[in-house]
PDB file of C-alpha atoms and ligand atoms in Angstrom:
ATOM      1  CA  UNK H   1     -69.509 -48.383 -96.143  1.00 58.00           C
ATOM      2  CA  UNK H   2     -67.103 -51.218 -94.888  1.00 73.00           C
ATOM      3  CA  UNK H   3     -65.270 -52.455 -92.234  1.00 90.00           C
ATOM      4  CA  UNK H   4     -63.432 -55.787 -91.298  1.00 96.00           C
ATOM      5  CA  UNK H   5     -63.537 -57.965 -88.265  1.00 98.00           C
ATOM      6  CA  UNK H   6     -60.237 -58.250 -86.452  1.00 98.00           C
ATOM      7  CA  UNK H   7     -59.854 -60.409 -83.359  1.00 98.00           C
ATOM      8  CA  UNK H   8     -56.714 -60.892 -81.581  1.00 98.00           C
ATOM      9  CA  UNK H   9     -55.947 -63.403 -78.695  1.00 98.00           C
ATOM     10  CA  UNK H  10     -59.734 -62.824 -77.402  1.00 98.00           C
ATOM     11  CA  UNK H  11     -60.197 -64.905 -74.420  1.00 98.00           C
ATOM     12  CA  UNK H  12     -64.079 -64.759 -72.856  1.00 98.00           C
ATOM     13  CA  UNK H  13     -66.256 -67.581 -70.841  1.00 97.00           C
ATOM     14  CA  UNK H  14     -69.007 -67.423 -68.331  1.00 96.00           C
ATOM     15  CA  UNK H  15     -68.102 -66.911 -64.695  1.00 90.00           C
ATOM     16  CA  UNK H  16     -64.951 -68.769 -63.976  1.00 88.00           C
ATOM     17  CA  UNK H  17     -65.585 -70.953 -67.161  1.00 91.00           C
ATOM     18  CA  UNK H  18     -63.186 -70.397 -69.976  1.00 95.00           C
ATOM     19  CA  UNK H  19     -64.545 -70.856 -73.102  1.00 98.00           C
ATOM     20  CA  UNK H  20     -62.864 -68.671 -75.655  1.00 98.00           C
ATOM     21  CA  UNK H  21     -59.027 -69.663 -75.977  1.00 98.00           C
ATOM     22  CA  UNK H  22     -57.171 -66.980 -77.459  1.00 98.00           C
ATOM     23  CA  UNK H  23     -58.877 -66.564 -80.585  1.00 98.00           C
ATOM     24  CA  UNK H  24     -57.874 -64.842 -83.632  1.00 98.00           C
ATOM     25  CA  UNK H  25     -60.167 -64.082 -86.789  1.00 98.00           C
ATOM     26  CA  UNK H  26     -59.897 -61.690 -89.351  1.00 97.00           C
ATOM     27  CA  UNK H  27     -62.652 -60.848 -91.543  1.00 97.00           C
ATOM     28  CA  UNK H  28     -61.776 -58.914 -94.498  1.00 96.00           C
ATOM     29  CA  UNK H  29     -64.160 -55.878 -95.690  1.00 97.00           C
ATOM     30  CA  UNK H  30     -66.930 -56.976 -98.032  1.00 97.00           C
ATOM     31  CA  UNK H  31     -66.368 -60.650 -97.303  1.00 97.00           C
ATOM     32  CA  UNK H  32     -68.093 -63.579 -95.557  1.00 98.00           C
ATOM     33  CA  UNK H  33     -66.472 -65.567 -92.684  1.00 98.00           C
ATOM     34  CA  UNK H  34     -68.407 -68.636 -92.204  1.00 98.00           C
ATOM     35  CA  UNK H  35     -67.902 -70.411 -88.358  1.00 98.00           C
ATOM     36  CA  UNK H  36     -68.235 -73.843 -88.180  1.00 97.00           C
ATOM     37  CA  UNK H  37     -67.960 -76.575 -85.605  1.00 96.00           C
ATOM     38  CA  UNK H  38     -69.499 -78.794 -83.708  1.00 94.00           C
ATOM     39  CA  UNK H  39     -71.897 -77.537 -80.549  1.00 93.00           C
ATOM     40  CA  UNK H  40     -70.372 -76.243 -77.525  1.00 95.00           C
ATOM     41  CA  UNK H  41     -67.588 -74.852 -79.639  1.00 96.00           C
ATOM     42  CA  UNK H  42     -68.040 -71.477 -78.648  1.00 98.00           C
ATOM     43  CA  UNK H  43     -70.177 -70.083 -81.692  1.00 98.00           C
ATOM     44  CA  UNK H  44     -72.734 -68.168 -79.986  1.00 98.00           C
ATOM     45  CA  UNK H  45     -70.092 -67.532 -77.634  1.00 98.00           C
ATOM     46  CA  UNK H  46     -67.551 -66.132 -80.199  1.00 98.00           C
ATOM     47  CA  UNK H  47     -70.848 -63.731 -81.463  1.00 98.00           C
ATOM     48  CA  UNK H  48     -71.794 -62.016 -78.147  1.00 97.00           C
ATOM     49  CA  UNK H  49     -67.864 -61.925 -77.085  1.00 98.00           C
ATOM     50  CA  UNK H  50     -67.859 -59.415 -80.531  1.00 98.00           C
ATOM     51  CA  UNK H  51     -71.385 -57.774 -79.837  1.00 97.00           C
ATOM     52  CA  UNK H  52     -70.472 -56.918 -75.777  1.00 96.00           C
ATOM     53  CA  UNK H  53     -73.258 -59.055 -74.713  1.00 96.00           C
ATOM     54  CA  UNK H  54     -71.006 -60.642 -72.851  1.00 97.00           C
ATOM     55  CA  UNK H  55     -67.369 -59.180 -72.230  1.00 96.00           C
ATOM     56  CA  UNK H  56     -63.689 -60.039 -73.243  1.00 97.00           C
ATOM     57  CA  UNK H  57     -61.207 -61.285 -70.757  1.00 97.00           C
ATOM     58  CA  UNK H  58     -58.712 -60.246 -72.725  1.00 97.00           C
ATOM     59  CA  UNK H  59     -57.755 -59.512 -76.466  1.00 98.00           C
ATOM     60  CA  UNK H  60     -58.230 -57.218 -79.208  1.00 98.00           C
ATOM     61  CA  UNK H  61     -61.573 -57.193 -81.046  1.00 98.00           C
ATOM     62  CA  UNK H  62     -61.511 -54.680 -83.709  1.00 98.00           C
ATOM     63  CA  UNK H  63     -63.849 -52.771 -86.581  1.00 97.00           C
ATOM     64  CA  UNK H  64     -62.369 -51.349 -89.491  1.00 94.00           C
ATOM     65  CA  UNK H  65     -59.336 -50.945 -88.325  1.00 86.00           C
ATOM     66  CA  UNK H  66     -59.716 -47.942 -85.818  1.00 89.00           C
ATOM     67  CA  UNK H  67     -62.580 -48.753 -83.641  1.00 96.00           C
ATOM     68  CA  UNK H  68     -62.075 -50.801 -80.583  1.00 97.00           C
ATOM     69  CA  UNK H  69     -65.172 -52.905 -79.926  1.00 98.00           C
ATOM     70  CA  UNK H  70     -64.352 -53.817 -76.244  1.00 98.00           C
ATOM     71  CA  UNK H  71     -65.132 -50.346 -75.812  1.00 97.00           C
ATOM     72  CA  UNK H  72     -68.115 -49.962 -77.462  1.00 97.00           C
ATOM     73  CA  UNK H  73     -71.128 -50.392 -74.847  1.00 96.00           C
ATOM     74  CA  UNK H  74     -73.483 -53.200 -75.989  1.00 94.00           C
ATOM     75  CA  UNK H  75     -76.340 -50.378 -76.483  1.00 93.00           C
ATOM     76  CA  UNK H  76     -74.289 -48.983 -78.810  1.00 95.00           C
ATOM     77  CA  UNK H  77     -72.990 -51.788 -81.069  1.00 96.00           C
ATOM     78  CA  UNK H  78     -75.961 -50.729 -84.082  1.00 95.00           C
ATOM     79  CA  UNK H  79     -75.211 -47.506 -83.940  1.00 94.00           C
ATOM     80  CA  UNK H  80     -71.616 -48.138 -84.445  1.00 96.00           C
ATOM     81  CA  UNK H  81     -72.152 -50.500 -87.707  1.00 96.00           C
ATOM     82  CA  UNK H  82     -72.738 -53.722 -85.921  1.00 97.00           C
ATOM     83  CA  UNK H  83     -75.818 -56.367 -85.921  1.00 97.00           C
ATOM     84  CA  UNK H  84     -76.279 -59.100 -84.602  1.00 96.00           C
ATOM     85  CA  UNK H  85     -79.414 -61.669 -85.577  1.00 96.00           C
ATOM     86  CA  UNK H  86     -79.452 -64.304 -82.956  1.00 94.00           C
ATOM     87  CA  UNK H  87     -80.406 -67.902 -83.228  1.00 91.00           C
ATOM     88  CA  UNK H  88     -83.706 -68.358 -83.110  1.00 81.00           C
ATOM     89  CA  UNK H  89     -85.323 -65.530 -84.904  1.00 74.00           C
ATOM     90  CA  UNK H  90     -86.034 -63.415 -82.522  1.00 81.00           C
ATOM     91  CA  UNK H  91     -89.157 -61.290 -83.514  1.00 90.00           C
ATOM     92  CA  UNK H  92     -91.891 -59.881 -81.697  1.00 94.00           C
ATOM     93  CA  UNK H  93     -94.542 -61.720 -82.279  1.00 92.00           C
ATOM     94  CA  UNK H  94     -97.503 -59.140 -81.091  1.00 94.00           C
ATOM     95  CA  UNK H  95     -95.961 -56.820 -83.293  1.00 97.00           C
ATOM     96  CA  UNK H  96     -96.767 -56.668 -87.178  1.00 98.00           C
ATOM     97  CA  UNK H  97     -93.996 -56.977 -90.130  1.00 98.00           C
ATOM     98  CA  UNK H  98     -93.856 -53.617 -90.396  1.00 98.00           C
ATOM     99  CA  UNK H  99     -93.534 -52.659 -86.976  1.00 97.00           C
ATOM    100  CA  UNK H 100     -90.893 -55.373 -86.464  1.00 97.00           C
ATOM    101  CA  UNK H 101     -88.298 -53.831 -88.985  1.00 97.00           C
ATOM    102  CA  UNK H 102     -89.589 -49.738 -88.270  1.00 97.00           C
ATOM    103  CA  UNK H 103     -88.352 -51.182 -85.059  1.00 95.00           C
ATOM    104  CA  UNK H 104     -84.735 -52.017 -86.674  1.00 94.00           C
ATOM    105  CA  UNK H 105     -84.128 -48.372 -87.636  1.00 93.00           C
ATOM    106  CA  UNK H 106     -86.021 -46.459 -85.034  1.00 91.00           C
ATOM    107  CA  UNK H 107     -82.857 -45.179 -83.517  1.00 90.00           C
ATOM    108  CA  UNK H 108     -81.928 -43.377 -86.674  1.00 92.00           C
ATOM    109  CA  UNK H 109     -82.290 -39.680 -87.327  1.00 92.00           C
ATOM    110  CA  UNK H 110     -82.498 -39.802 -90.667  1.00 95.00           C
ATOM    111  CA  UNK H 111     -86.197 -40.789 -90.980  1.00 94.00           C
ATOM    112  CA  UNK H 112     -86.250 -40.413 -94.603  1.00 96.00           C
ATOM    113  CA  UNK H 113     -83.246 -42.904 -95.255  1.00 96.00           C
ATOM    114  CA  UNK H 114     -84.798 -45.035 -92.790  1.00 96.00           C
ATOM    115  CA  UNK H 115     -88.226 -45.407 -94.943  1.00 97.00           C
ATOM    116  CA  UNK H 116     -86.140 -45.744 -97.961  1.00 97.00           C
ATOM    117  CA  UNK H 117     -83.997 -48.577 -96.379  1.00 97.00           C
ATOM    118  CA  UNK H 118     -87.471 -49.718 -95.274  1.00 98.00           C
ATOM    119  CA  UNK H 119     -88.347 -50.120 -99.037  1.00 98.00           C
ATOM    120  CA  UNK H 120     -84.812 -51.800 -99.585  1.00 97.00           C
ATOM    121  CA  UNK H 121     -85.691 -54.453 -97.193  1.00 98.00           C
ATOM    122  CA  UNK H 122     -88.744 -55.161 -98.843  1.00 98.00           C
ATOM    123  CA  UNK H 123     -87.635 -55.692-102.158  1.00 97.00           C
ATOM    124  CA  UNK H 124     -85.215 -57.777-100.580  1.00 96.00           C
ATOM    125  CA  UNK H 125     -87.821 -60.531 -99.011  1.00 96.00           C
ATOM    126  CA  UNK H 126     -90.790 -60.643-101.579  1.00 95.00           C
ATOM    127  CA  UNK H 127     -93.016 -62.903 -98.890  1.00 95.00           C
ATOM    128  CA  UNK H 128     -92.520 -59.821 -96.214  1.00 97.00           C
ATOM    129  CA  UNK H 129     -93.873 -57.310 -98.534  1.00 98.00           C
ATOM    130  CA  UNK H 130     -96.833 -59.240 -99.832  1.00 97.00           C
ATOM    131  CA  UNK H 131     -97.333 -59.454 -95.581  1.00 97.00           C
ATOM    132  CA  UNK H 132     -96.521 -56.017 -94.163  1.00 98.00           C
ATOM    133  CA  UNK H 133     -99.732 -56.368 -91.899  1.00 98.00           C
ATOM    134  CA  UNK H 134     -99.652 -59.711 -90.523  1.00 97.00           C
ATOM    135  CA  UNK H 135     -98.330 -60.485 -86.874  1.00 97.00           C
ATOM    136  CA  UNK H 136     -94.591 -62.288 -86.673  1.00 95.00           C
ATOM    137  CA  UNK H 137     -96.620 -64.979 -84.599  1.00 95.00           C
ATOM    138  CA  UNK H 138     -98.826 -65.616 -88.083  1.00 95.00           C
ATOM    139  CA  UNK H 139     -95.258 -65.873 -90.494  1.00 95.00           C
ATOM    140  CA  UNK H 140     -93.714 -69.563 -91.170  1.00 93.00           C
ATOM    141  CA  UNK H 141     -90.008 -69.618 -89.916  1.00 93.00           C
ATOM    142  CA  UNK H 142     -88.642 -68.800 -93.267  1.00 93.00           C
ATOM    143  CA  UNK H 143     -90.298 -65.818 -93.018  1.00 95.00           C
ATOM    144  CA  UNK H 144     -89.587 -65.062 -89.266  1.00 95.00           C
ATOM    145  CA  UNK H 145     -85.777 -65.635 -90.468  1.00 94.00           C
ATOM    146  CA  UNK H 146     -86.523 -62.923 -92.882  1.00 95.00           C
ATOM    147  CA  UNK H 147     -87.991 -60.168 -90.403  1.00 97.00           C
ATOM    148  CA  UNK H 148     -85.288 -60.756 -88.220  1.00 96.00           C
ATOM    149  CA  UNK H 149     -82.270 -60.636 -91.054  1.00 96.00           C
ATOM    150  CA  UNK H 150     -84.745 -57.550 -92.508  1.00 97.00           C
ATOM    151  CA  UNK H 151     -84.710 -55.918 -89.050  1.00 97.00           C
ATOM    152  CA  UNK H 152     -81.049 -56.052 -88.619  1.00 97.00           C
ATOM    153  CA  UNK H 153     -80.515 -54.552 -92.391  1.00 97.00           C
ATOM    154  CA  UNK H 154     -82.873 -51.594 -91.211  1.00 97.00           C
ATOM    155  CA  UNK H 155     -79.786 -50.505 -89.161  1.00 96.00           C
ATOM    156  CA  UNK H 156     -77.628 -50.307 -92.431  1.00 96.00           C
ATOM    157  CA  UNK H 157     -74.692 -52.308 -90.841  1.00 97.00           C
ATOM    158  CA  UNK H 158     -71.405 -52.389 -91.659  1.00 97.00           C
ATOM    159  CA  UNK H 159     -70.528 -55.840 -89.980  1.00 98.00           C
ATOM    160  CA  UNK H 160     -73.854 -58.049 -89.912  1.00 98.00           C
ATOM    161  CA  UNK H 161     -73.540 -61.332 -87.378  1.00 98.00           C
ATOM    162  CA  UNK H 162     -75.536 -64.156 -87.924  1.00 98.00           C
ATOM    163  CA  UNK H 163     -76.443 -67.141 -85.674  1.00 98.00           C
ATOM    164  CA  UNK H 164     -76.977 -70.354 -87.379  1.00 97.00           C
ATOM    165  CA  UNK H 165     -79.541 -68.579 -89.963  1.00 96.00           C
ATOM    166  CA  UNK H 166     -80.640 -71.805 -91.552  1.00 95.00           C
ATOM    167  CA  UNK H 167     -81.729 -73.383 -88.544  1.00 92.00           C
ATOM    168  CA  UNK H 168     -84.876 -75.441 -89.777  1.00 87.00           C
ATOM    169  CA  UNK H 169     -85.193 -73.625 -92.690  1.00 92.00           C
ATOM    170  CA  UNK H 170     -86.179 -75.345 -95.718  1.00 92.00           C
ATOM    171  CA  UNK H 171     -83.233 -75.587 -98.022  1.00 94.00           C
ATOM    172  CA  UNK H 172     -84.602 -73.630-100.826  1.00 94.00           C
ATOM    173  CA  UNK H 173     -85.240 -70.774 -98.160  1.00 93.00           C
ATOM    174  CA  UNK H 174     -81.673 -70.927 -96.933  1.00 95.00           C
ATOM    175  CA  UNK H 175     -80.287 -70.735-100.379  1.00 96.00           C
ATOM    176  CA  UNK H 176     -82.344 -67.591-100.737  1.00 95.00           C
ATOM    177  CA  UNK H 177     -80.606 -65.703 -97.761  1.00 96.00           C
ATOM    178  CA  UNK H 178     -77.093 -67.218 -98.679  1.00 97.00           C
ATOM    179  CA  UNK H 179     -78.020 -65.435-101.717  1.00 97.00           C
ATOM    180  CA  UNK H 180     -78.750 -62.260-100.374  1.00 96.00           C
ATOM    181  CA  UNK H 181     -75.864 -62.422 -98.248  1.00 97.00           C
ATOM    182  CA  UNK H 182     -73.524 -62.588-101.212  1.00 98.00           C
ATOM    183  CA  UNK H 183     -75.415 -59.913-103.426  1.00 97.00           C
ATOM    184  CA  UNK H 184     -74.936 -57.491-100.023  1.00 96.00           C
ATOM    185  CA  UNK H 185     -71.518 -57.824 -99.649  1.00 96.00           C
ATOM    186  CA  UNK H 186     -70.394 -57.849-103.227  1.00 96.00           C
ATOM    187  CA  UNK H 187     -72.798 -54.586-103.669  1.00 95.00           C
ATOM    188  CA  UNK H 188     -72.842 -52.516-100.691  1.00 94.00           C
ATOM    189  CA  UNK H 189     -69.670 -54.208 -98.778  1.00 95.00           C
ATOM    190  CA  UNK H 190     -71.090 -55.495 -96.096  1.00 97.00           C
ATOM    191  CA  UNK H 191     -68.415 -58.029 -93.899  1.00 98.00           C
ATOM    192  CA  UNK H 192     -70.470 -60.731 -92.479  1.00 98.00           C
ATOM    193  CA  UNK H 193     -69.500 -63.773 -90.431  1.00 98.00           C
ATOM    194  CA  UNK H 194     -71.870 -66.443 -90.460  1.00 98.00           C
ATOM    195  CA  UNK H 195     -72.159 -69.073 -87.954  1.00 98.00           C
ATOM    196  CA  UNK H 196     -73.909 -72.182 -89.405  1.00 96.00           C
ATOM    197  CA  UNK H 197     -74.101 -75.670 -89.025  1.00 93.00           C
ATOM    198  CA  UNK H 198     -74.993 -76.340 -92.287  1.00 94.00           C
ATOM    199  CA  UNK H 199     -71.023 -76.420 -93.157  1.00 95.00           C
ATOM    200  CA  UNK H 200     -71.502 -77.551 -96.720  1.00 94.00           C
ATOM    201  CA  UNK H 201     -74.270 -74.492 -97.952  1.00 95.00           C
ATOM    202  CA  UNK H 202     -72.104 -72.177 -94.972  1.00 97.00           C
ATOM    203  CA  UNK H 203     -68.748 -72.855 -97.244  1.00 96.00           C
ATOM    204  CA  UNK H 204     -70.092 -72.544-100.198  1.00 97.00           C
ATOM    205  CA  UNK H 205     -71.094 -68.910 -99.904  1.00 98.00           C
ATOM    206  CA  UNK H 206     -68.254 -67.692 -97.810  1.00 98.00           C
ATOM    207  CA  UNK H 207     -65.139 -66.601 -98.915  1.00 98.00           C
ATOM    208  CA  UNK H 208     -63.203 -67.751 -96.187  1.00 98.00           C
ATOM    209  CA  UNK H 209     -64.038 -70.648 -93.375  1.00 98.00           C
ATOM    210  CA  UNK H 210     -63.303 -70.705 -89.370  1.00 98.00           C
ATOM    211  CA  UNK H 211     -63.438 -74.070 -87.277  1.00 98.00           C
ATOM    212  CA  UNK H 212     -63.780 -73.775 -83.843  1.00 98.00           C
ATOM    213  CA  UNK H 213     -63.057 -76.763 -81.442  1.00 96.00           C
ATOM    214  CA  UNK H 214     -63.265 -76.571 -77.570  1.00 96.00           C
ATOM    215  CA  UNK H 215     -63.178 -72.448 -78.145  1.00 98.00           C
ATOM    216  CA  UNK H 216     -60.526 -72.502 -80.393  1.00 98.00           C
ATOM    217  CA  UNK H 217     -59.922 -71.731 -84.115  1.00 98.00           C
ATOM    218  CA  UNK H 218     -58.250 -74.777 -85.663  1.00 97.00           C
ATOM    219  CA  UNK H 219     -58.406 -73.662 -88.942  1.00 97.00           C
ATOM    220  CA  UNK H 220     -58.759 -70.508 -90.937  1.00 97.00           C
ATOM    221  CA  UNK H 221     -58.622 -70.632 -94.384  1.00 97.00           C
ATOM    222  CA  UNK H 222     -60.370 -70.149 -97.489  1.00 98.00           C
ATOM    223  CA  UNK H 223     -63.657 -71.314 -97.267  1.00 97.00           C
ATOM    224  CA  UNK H 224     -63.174 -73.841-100.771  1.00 97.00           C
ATOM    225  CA  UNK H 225     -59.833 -75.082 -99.210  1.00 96.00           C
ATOM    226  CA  UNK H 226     -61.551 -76.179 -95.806  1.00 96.00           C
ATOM    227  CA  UNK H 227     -64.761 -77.770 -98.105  1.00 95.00           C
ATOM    228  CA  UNK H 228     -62.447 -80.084 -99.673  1.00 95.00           C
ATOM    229  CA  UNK H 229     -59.998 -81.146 -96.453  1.00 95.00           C
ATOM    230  CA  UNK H 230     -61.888 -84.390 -95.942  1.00 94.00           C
ATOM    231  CA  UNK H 231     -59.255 -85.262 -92.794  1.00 94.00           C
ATOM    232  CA  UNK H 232     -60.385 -81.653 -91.229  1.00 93.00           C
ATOM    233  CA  UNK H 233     -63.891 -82.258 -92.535  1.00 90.00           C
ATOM    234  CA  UNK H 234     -63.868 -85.749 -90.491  1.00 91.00           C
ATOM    235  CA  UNK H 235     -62.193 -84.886 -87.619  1.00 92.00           C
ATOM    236  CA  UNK H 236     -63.737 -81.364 -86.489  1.00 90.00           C
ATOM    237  CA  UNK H 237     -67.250 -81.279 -88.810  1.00 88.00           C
ATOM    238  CA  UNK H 238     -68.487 -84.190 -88.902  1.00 83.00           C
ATOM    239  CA  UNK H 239     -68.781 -85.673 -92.724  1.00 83.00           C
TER     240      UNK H 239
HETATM  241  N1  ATP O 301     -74.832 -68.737 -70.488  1.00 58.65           N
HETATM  242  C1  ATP O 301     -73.916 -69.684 -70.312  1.00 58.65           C
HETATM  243  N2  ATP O 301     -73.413 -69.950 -69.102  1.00 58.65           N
HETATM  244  C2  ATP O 301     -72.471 -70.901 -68.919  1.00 58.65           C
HETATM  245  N3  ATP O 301     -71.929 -71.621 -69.915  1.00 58.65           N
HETATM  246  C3  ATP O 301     -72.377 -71.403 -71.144  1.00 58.65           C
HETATM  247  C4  ATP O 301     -73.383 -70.420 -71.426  1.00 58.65           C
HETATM  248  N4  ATP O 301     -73.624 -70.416 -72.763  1.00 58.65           N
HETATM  249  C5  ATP O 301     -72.799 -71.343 -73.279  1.00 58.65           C
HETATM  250  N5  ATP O 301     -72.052 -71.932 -72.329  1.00 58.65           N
HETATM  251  C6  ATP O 301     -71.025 -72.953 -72.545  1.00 58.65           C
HETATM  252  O1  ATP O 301     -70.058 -72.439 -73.424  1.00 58.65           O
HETATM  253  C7  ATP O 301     -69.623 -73.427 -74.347  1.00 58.65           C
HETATM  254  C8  ATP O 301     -69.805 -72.897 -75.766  1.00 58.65           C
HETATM  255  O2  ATP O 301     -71.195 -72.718 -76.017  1.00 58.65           O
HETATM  256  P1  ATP O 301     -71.740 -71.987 -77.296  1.00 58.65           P
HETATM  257  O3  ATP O 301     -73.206 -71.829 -77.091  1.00 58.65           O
HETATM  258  O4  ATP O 301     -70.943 -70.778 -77.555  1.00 58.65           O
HETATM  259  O5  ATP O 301     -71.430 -73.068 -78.408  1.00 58.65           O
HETATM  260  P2  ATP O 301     -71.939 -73.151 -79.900  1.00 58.65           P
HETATM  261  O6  ATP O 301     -70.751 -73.454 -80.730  1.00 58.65           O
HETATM  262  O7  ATP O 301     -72.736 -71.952 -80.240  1.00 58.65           O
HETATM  263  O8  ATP O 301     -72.871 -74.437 -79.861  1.00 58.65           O
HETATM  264  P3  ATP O 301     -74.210 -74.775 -80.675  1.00 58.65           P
HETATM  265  O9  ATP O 301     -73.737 -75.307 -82.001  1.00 58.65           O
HETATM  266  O10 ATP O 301     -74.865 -75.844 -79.855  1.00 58.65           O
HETATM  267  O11 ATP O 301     -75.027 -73.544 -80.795  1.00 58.65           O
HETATM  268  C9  ATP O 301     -70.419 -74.678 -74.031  1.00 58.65           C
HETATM  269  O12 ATP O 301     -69.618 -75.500 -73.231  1.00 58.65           O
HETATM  270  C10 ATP O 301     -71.600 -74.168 -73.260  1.00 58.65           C
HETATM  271  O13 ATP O 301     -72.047 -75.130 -72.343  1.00 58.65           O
HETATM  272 MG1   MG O 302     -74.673 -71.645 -80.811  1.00 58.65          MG
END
């Protein structure tokens, strides 16, 4: 299944403080939408705005076209098609691999999809399978990146969210989930928007590129296009 992104003049900040400026983004079905810019942009920010984690002052935020994500309670963003892995890997660490990602799909009905999406997942992360017993506290944080991408796949999203994935990751391990990322969306169209701060790898998997500055998008363009604006690079990335 697949669904776009759509935001429209979202607004959203913390208390009294604005941080989201009447931001637009569209992220086509089956594509990746890597966000870039510097901290305090409003990445994370942008990400729980979309996930309900933390609510809209205004705008449109929109899945596939017909559902309207504002009213979508938080609770029931992964039923709806939506994931979110936050920065920072977040997987229990008392609990074993397998528990973690049984723990991604729990909600679903289906129990014999779920164990089949369960193999899925492993065939996608080799070192997970070879580790189905050992606690998250035991895995490297390649592998905790893993479990926690792994354990949002277990909901079979349509829209997967990701929060600076690469995040001390060794490059070679990065690569590998860019790579995954790619082979999901051009295989099963998933729509994925990737926050990084690893521009360069970020815009070299996505198909299309989003710069945020002081909460608002700046530019939104393919993603090869915004790799090779040196002026845009310099002023708003960094290199
Ligand atoms: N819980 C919070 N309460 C108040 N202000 C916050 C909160 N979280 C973030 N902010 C502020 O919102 C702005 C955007 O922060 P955000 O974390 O979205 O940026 P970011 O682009 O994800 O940065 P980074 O690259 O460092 O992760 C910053 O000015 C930050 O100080
Ligand atoms: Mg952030």
């Amino acid at each position: 299944m697949s669904a776009g992104l759509a935001l429209a003049g979202v607004c959203a900040g913390y208390g009294p403080l604005p941080v989201l400026h009447d931001v637009d983004l569209d992220v086509p079905a089956g594509s990746i939408t890597a966000v870039v810019g510097a901290n305090g942009a409003g990445k994370t920010t942008l990400l729980r705005t979309v996930t309900g984690q933390l609510p809209a002052a205004s705008g449109s935020i929109r899945m596939g076209g017909r559902i309207d994500l504002r009213r979508v309670a938080v609770e029931d963003m992964v039923r709806t098609g939506v994931a979110l892995v936050p920065e920072g890997r977040s997987v229990i660490t008392d609990l074993s691999v397998d528990e973690n990602l049984r723990l991604g799909g729990l909600w679903r009905k289906d129990r014999a999809a779920a164990a089949r999406t369960l193999d899925e997942v492993y065939g996608h992360f080799e070192p997970l399978a070879r580790r189905r017993a050992a606690a998250g506290h035991q895995l490297s944080g390649g592998e905790r990146q893993m479990l926690a991408l792994g354990r949002a796949l277990m909901a079979v999203p349509q829209l997967l969210l990701l929060d600076e994935p690469s995040l001390g990751l060794a490059p070679k391990v990065t690569a590998g989930i860019f790579t995954l990322l790619r082979r999901l969306c051009d295989g099963t169209g998933l729509t994925v928007v990737l926050v990084e701060q690893n521009v360069r790898s970020a815009l070299a998997v996505a198909d299309h590129g989003v710069v945020l500055n002081l909460g608002r998008v700046v530019a939104a363009r393919p993603a090869a296009d915004l790799a090779a604006d040196t002026g845009l690079r310099h002023t708003y990335l960094g290199f």
